[in-house]
CSV table of C-alpha atoms in Angstrom, one decimal:
chain,number,residue,atom,x,y,z
A,263,MET,CA,62.7,92.2,351.1
A,264,SER,CA,62.7,91.5,347.4
A,265,ASP,CA,61.9,94.2,344.9
A,266,THR,CA,58.9,93.2,342.9
A,267,THR,CA,58.4,96.3,340.9
A,268,ALA,CA,58.8,96.2,337.1
A,269,THR,CA,62.0,98.4,337.4
A,270,GLY,CA,63.4,96.1,340.1
A,271,THR,CA,62.7,93.0,338.0
A,272,ALA,CA,64.3,94.6,335.0
A,273,LYS,CA,67.5,95.5,337.0
A,274,ALA,CA,67.7,91.9,338.2
A,275,VAL,CA,67.8,90.5,334.6
A,276,PRO,CA,71.3,90.5,333.3
A,277,MET,CA,71.9,92.4,330.0
A,278,VAL,CA,73.6,89.4,328.4
A,279,VAL,CA,73.4,85.7,329.2
A,280,ALA,CA,75.3,83.2,327.2
A,281,GLU,CA,74.5,79.5,327.9
A,282,ALA,CA,76.9,76.9,326.5
A,283,VAL,CA,77.3,78.8,323.2
A,284,SER,CA,79.1,76.9,320.5
A,285,LYS,CA,80.0,77.9,317.0
A,286,SER,CA,81.5,75.8,314.2
A,287,PHE,CA,82.6,76.7,310.7
A,288,GLY,CA,82.5,73.4,309.0
A,289,SER,CA,84.7,71.1,311.1
A,290,ASN,CA,86.4,74.0,312.8
A,291,GLU,CA,84.8,74.5,316.3
A,292,VAL,CA,85.6,78.1,317.1
A,293,LEU,CA,83.5,78.4,320.3
A,294,LYS,CA,83.2,75.5,322.6
A,295,GLY,CA,80.4,76.0,325.1
A,296,ILE,CA,80.8,79.7,326.3
A,297,SER,CA,78.7,80.5,329.4
A,298,LEU,CA,78.8,84.0,331.0
A,299,GLU,CA,76.7,86.9,332.2
A,300,VAL,CA,77.0,90.6,331.8
A,301,LYS,CA,75.1,92.8,334.2
A,302,ARG,CA,73.4,96.1,333.3
A,303,GLY,CA,75.9,98.9,333.2
A,304,GLU,CA,78.8,96.4,333.3
A,305,VAL,CA,81.9,96.8,331.2
A,306,MET,CA,83.3,93.4,330.3
A,307,CYS,CA,86.6,93.1,328.4
A,308,LEU,CA,87.4,89.9,326.4
A,309,VAL,CA,91.2,89.3,325.9
A,310,GLY,CA,93.2,86.5,324.5
A,311,PRO,CA,95.3,85.5,321.5
A,312,SER,CA,94.2,85.8,317.9
A,313,GLY,CA,91.9,83.0,316.9
A,314,SER,CA,90.6,82.3,320.4
A,315,GLY,CA,87.0,83.1,319.4
A,316,LYS,CA,86.5,86.5,321.0
A,317,SER,CA,85.3,88.3,317.8
A,318,THR,CA,83.1,85.4,316.8
A,319,PHE,CA,81.5,85.4,320.2
A,320,LEU,CA,80.8,89.1,319.9
A,321,ARG,CA,79.2,88.6,316.4
A,322,CYS,CA,77.0,85.8,317.8
A,323,ILE,CA,75.6,88.2,320.4
A,324,ASN,CA,73.9,90.3,317.7
A,325,HIS,CA,73.3,87.3,315.4
A,326,LEU,CA,75.8,88.3,312.7
A,327,GLU,CA,76.9,84.7,313.3
A,328,VAL,CA,74.3,82.0,314.0
A,329,VAL,CA,75.2,79.9,317.0
A,330,SER,CA,75.7,76.2,316.4
A,331,ALA,CA,74.5,75.2,319.9
A,332,GLY,CA,73.5,76.9,323.1
A,333,ARG,CA,71.6,80.1,323.5
A,334,LEU,CA,72.2,83.8,323.9
A,335,SER,CA,69.8,86.4,325.5
A,336,VAL,CA,70.0,90.2,325.6
A,337,ASP,CA,67.9,92.0,328.1
A,338,GLY,CA,65.8,88.8,328.6
A,339,ASP,CA,65.1,88.2,325.0
A,340,LEU,CA,66.4,85.2,323.1
A,341,ILE,CA,68.6,86.4,320.3
A,342,GLY,CA,68.0,85.1,316.7
A,343,TYR,CA,65.5,82.4,317.8
A,344,ARG,CA,62.0,81.9,319.1
A,345,GLU,CA,61.3,79.1,321.6
A,346,SER,CA,58.2,77.0,321.2
A,347,ASN,CA,57.4,73.8,323.1
A,348,GLY,CA,61.0,73.6,324.3
A,349,LYS,CA,62.4,73.9,320.7
A,350,LEU,CA,64.3,76.8,319.2
A,351,TYR,CA,63.3,78.1,315.8
A,352,GLU,CA,65.5,80.6,313.9
A,353,MET,CA,63.9,84.0,313.4
A,354,HIS,CA,63.1,85.5,310.0
A,355,PRO,CA,66.1,87.8,309.0
A,356,LYS,CA,63.8,90.8,309.4
A,357,GLU,CA,62.9,89.9,313.0
A,358,ALA,CA,66.6,89.3,313.8
A,359,ALA,CA,67.4,92.7,312.2
A,360,ARG,CA,64.8,94.4,314.5
A,361,GLN,CA,66.6,92.8,317.5
A,362,ARG,CA,69.9,94.1,316.2
A,363,ARG,CA,68.7,97.7,316.4
A,364,ASN,CA,69.1,97.5,320.2
A,365,ILE,CA,72.7,96.4,320.0
A,366,GLY,CA,75.4,98.8,318.8
A,367,MET,CA,78.5,97.4,317.3
A,368,VAL,CA,81.8,99.1,316.5
A,369,PHE,CA,84.3,97.2,314.3
A,370,GLN,CA,88.1,97.3,313.8
A,371,ARG,CA,87.5,99.0,310.5
A,372,PHE,CA,85.3,102.0,310.6
A,373,ASN,CA,83.0,101.1,307.7
A,374,LEU,CA,81.8,104.7,307.3
A,375,PHE,CA,80.1,105.6,304.0
A,376,PRO,CA,82.8,107.5,302.1
A,377,HIS,CA,80.4,109.6,300.1
A,378,MET,CA,78.7,110.9,303.3
A,379,THR,CA,79.9,113.5,305.8
A,380,ALA,CA,80.3,112.6,309.4
A,381,LEU,CA,76.9,114.1,310.2
A,382,GLN,CA,75.2,112.1,307.4
A,383,ASN,CA,76.9,108.9,308.5
A,384,VAL,CA,75.4,109.3,312.0
A,385,MET,CA,72.0,110.3,310.7
A,386,GLU,CA,71.6,107.5,308.1
A,387,ALA,CA,70.3,104.6,310.3
A,388,PRO,CA,67.8,106.5,312.4
A,389,ILE,CA,66.2,107.9,309.3
A,390,ARG,CA,66.3,104.8,307.2
A,391,VAL,CA,65.7,102.1,309.8
A,392,LYS,CA,63.6,104.0,312.4
A,393,GLY,CA,61.8,106.3,310.0
A,394,LEU,CA,62.4,109.4,312.2
A,395,SER,CA,62.2,112.9,310.9
A,396,LYS,CA,65.4,114.5,309.5
A,397,ALA,CA,65.1,117.5,311.8
A,398,SER,CA,65.0,115.5,315.0
A,399,VAL,CA,67.7,113.1,313.9
A,400,GLU,CA,70.0,115.9,312.9
A,401,ALA,CA,69.8,117.6,316.3
A,402,ASN,CA,70.6,114.3,318.0
A,403,ALA,CA,73.4,113.5,315.6
A,404,ARG,CA,75.1,116.8,316.2
A,405,ALA,CA,74.8,116.2,319.9
A,406,LEU,CA,76.4,112.8,319.5
A,407,LEU,CA,79.3,114.2,317.4
A,408,ALA,CA,79.8,116.8,320.2
A,409,ARG,CA,79.8,113.9,322.7
A,410,VAL,CA,82.6,112.2,320.9
A,411,GLY,CA,84.5,115.5,320.5
A,412,LEU,CA,83.8,116.0,316.8
A,413,ALA,CA,81.2,118.8,316.7
A,414,GLU,CA,83.5,120.9,314.5
A,415,ARG,CA,84.0,117.9,312.0
A,416,ALA,CA,80.3,117.3,311.3
A,417,ASP,CA,80.7,118.4,307.6
A,418,TYR,CA,83.9,116.5,306.9
A,419,TYR,CA,84.0,113.4,304.8
A,420,PRO,CA,85.8,110.3,306.1
A,421,ALA,CA,88.7,110.8,303.8
A,422,HIS,CA,89.5,114.1,305.5
A,423,LEU,CA,89.3,112.6,309.0
A,424,SER,CA,92.1,110.7,310.9
A,425,GLY,CA,91.6,107.1,311.8
A,426,GLY,CA,90.8,108.0,315.4
A,427,GLN,CA,88.2,110.6,314.3
A,428,GLN,CA,86.6,108.1,311.9
A,429,GLN,CA,86.3,105.5,314.7
A,430,ARG,CA,84.7,108.2,317.0
A,431,VAL,CA,82.2,108.9,314.2
A,432,ALA,CA,81.5,105.1,314.1
A,433,ILE,CA,80.8,105.2,317.8
A,434,ALA,CA,78.5,108.1,317.4
A,435,ARG,CA,76.7,106.3,314.6
A,436,ALA,CA,76.2,103.2,316.8
A,437,LEU,CA,74.8,105.4,319.6
A,438,ALA,CA,72.4,107.1,317.2
A,439,MET,CA,70.2,104.0,317.4
A,440,GLU,CA,70.0,104.4,321.2
A,441,PRO,CA,71.3,100.8,321.9
A,442,LYS,CA,70.9,99.2,325.3
A,443,LEU,CA,74.2,97.3,324.7
A,444,MET,CA,77.4,98.3,322.9
A,445,LEU,CA,79.9,95.8,321.4
A,446,PHE,CA,83.4,96.8,320.5
A,447,ASP,CA,85.5,94.5,318.3
A,448,GLU,CA,89.1,95.6,318.8
A,449,PRO,CA,88.1,99.2,318.1
A,450,THR,CA,91.7,100.6,318.3
A,451,SER,CA,93.7,97.8,316.6
A,452,ALA,CA,93.6,99.6,313.2
A,453,LEU,CA,94.7,102.9,314.6
A,454,ASP,CA,98.1,104.5,314.8
A,455,PRO,CA,99.3,104.4,318.4
A,456,GLU,CA,99.0,108.1,319.0
A,457,LEU,CA,95.3,108.0,318.1
A,458,VAL,CA,94.3,105.1,320.4
A,459,GLY,CA,93.8,107.4,323.4
A,460,GLU,CA,91.1,109.6,321.9
A,461,VAL,CA,88.9,106.5,321.1
A,462,LEU,CA,89.5,104.9,324.6
A,463,ASP,CA,88.6,108.3,326.2
A,464,VAL,CA,85.2,108.2,324.5
A,465,MET,CA,84.6,104.6,325.5
A,466,GLN,CA,85.6,105.4,329.1
A,467,ASN,CA,83.0,108.3,329.1
A,468,LEU,CA,80.4,105.9,327.9
A,469,ALA,CA,81.2,103.5,330.7
A,470,ARG,CA,80.9,106.3,333.2
A,471,ASP,CA,77.5,107.1,331.8
A,472,GLY,CA,76.4,103.6,332.5
A,473,MET,CA,76.4,102.0,329.1
A,474,THR,CA,76.6,98.2,329.1
A,475,MET,CA,79.7,97.3,327.0
A,476,ILE,CA,81.5,94.2,325.9
A,477,VAL,CA,84.9,95.1,324.5
A,478,VAL,CA,87.3,92.8,322.7
A,479,THR,CA,90.7,94.5,323.2
A,480,HIS,CA,94.4,94.2,323.5
A,481,GLU,CA,94.6,97.4,325.5
A,482,MET,CA,95.3,96.0,329.0
A,483,GLY,CA,95.6,99.4,330.6
A,484,PHE,CA,92.0,100.2,329.5
A,485,ALA,CA,90.8,96.8,330.7
A,486,LYS,CA,92.4,97.3,334.1
A,487,GLU,CA,91.1,100.9,334.5
A,488,VAL,CA,87.6,100.8,333.0
A,489,ALA,CA,86.4,97.2,333.0
A,490,ASP,CA,84.3,95.7,335.7
A,491,SER,CA,85.2,92.1,334.6
A,492,LEU,CA,87.8,90.6,332.4
A,493,VAL,CA,87.5,87.3,330.5
A,494,PHE,CA,90.5,85.5,329.1
A,495,MET,CA,89.6,83.2,326.2
A,496,ASP,CA,91.8,80.7,324.4
A,497,GLY,CA,90.9,77.9,322.0
A,498,GLY,CA,87.2,78.8,322.0
A,499,VAL,CA,86.8,78.5,325.8
A,500,VAL,CA,86.8,80.8,328.8
A,501,VAL,CA,90.0,79.9,330.6
A,502,GLU,CA,89.8,82.5,333.4
A,503,SER,CA,87.6,85.4,334.4
A,504,GLY,CA,87.2,87.8,337.3
A,505,ASP,CA,88.2,91.2,338.5
A,506,PRO,CA,90.5,92.8,335.9
A,507,THR,CA,93.2,93.8,338.4
A,508,GLU,CA,93.2,90.4,340.0
A,509,VAL,CA,93.3,88.5,336.7
A,510,LEU,CA,96.0,90.8,335.2
A,511,THR,CA,98.3,90.9,338.3
A,512,ASN,CA,97.7,87.4,339.7
A,513,PRO,CA,96.5,85.0,336.9
A,514,GLN,CA,95.8,81.5,338.1
A,515,HIS,CA,95.9,79.5,334.9
A,516,LYS,CA,99.1,78.7,333.1
A,517,ARG,CA,97.6,79.8,329.7
A,518,THR,CA,96.6,83.1,331.1
A,519,GLN,CA,100.1,83.6,332.7
A,520,ALA,CA,101.8,82.8,329.4
A,521,PHE,CA,99.6,85.2,327.4
A,522,LEU,CA,99.9,88.1,329.8
A,523,SER,CA,103.7,87.6,330.1
A,524,LYS,CA,103.8,88.5,326.3
A,525,VAL,CA,101.4,91.5,326.3
A,526,LEU,CA,102.1,93.2,329.7
């Protein structure tokens, strides 16, 4: 029997739906009709060579890049556009920014405010964007820093933190806005190899807690262990997708085989 409750309906709606998403920069078509779905609580890893469109696709999801064609929805809401009489109209930047509050993003570079402590970096957006009281925000920010293993570094400035610690502060900062979806754009690629594990551990814990995540990564071990689905992109298209273990150990497409032979 179908579940007709509000909760049941919400669970049935995928967290992310991409329908024939294309993106061009001038004459350069970077995305060529990407269609995929990400379920609630799913961890999807996007892999592929540099220039395949992975990061651009991630930036389209939270409307940091405007799609050239197709449509993207997050939690049932069209991203960056309103639909009226079958036509799409781009939202005012303020409306798009409001949508973006629900989507956390962690970049390759940590982008922390250098003049603020770790605690202040995590507190900034909830106070400025949501207008919450400093006291309630501080308590939550300290809890988030503890969650990423940095309770004792709350009063440190970014210059006095390692790259791995800075990236963990960046994750705490994204979580402070209580997003329903987290996007990670190669979050470990700027780190020294010995610091990669501490960031991946935090991400693995988020996955265990049920956070919906899309991760652009070159960390195939993480993809195999943590991801629910793996998507191989090349040349702006989805070449192959499926169960991470299956795709990584038994790739069906020659382009996937060639790529994995170089990175595994």
